[in-house]
Coordinates of C-alpha atoms in Angstrom, one line a residue:
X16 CA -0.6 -1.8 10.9
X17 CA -0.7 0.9 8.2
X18 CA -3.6 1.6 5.9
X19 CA -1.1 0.7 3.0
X20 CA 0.1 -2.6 4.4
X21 CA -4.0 -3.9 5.1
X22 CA -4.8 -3.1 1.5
X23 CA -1.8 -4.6 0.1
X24 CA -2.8 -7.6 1.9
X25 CA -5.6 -7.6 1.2
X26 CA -5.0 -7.6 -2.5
X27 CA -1.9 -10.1 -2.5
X28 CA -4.7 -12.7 -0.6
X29 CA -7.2 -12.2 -3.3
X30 CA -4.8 -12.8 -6.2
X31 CA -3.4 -15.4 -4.3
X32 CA -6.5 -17.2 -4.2
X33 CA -7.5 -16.6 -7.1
X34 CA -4.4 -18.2 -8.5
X35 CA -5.1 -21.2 -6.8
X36 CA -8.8 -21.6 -7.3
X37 CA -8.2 -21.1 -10.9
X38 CA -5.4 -23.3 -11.3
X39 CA -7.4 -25.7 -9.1
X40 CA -10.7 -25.5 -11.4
X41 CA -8.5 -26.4 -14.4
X42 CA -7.5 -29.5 -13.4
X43 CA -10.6 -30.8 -11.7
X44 CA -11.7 -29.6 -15.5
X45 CA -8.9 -31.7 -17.3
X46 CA -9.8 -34.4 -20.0
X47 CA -13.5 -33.2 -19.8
X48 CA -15.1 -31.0 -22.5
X49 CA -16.0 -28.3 -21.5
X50 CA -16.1 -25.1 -23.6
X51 CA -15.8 -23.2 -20.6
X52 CA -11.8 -23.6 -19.9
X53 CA -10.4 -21.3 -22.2
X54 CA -12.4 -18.1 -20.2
X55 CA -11.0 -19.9 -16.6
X56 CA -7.8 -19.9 -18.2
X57 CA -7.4 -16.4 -19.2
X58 CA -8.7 -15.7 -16.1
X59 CA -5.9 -17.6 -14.2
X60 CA -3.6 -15.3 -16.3
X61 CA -5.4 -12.3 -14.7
X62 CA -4.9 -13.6 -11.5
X63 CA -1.5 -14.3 -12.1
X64 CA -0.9 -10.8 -13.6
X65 CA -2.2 -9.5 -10.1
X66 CA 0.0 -11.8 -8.4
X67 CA 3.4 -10.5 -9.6
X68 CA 2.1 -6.8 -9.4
X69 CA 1.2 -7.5 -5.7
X70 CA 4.4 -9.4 -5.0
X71 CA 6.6 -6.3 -6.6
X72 CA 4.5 -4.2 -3.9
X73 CA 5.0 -6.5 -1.2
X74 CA 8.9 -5.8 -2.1
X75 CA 8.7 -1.9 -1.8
X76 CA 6.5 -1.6 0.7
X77 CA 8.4 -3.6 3.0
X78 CA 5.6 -5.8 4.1
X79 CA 5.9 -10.0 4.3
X80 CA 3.3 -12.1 2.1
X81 CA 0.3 -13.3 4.4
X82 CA -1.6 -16.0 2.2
X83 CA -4.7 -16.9 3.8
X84 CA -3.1 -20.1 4.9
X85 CA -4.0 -24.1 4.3
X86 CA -7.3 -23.8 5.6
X87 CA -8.9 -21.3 3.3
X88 CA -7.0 -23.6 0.3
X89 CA -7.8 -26.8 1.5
X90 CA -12.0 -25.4 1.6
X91 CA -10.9 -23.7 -1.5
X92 CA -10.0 -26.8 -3.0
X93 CA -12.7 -29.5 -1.3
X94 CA -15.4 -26.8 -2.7
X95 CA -14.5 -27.0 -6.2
X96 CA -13.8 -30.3 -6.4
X97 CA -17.3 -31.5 -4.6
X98 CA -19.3 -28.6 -7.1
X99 CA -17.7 -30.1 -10.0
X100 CA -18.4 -33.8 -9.1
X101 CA -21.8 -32.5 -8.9
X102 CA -22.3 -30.6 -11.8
X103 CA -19.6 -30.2 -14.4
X104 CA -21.6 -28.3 -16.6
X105 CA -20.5 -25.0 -18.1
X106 CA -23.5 -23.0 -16.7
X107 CA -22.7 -24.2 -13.4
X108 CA -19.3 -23.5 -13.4
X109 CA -20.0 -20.4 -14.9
X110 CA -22.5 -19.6 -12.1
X111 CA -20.1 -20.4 -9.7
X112 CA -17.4 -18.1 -11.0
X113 CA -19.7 -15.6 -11.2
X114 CA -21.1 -15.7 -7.9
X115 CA -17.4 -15.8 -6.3
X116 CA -16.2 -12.7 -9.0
X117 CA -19.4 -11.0 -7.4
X118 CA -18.6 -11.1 -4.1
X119 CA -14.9 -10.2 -4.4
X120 CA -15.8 -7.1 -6.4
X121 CA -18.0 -5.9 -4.0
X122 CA -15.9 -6.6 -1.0
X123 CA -13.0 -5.0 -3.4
X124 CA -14.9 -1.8 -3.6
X125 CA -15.7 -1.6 -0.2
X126 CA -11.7 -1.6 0.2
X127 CA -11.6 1.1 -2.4
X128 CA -13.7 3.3 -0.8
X129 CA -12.5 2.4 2.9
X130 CA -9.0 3.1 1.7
X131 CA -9.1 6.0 -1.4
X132 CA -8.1 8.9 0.6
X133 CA -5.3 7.2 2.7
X134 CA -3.5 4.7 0.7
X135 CA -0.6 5.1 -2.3
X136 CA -2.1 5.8 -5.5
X137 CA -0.1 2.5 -6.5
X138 CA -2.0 0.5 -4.1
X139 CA -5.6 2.5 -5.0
X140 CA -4.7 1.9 -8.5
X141 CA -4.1 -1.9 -8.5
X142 CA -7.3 -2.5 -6.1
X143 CA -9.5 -0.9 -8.9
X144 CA -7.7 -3.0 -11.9
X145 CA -8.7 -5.8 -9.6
X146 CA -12.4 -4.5 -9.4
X147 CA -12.7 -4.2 -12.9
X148 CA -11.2 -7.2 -13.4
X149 CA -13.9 -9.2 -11.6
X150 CA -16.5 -7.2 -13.3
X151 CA -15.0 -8.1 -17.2
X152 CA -15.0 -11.6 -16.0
X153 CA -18.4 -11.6 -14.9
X154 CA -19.6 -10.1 -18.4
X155 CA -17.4 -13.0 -20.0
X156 CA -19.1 -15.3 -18.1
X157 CA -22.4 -14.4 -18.4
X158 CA -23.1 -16.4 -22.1
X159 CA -22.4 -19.5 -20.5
X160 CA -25.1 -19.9 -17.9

């Protein structure tokens, strides 16, 4: 496998999830008040954003989507649904966003740096919109803890 298809990947799994942890946050969320669902929903739109770039790429670079499969959803899923039933509260949600956006942007720029001198400046491109992406979303976050 190709430098190009292990970052594209890459990226097309994290958007993927991040569609579905989003959308899945939202409606554990749905009929409560919480001031918190209009940040999760523009970030869903991110994520969705990503989502179409990445499928586009998937397209020209000739490489089959690889989701992470039902195991990594169905954990995915349970996860959110158990921390909400817990605590519902925006700071907690907010710290849980936070603490996943953290972790994907630093595993994101370890890709960036693993993969900057070998990959398509398409693919280098999108995996540092990503990055930043994670880190405006932690910013946004932040006043809700």
């Amino acid at each position: 496998m190709n430098e190009n298809t292990e970052l594209l990947e890459y990226i097309y799994q994290v958007a993927d999830m991040g569609v579905k942890s989003t959308t899945n946050l939202l409606k554990e969320l749905n009929g409560k008040d919480n001031k918190i669902k209009k940040a999760i929903e523009d970030e869903l739109k991110e994520y969705e954003g990503f989502y179409e770039i990445t499928k586009d790429l998937l397209v020209k670079y000739k490489v089959p989507p690889k989701p992470l499969g039902m195991m990594a959803d169905l954990s995915s899923s349970m996860g959110i649904k158990m921390e909400v039933l817990k605590d519902n509260s925006d700071a907690k949600i907010a710290d849980m966003l936070i603490q996943g956006l953290t972790m994907g942007k630093l595993e994101m720029e370890k890709k960036i740096k693993n993969y900057q001198d070998v990959v398509g400046k398409d693919l280098l491109e999108l995996a540092k919109g990503i990055a930043k992406f994670q880190e405006n979303s932690i910013k946004k976050l932040q006043p809700f803890l």
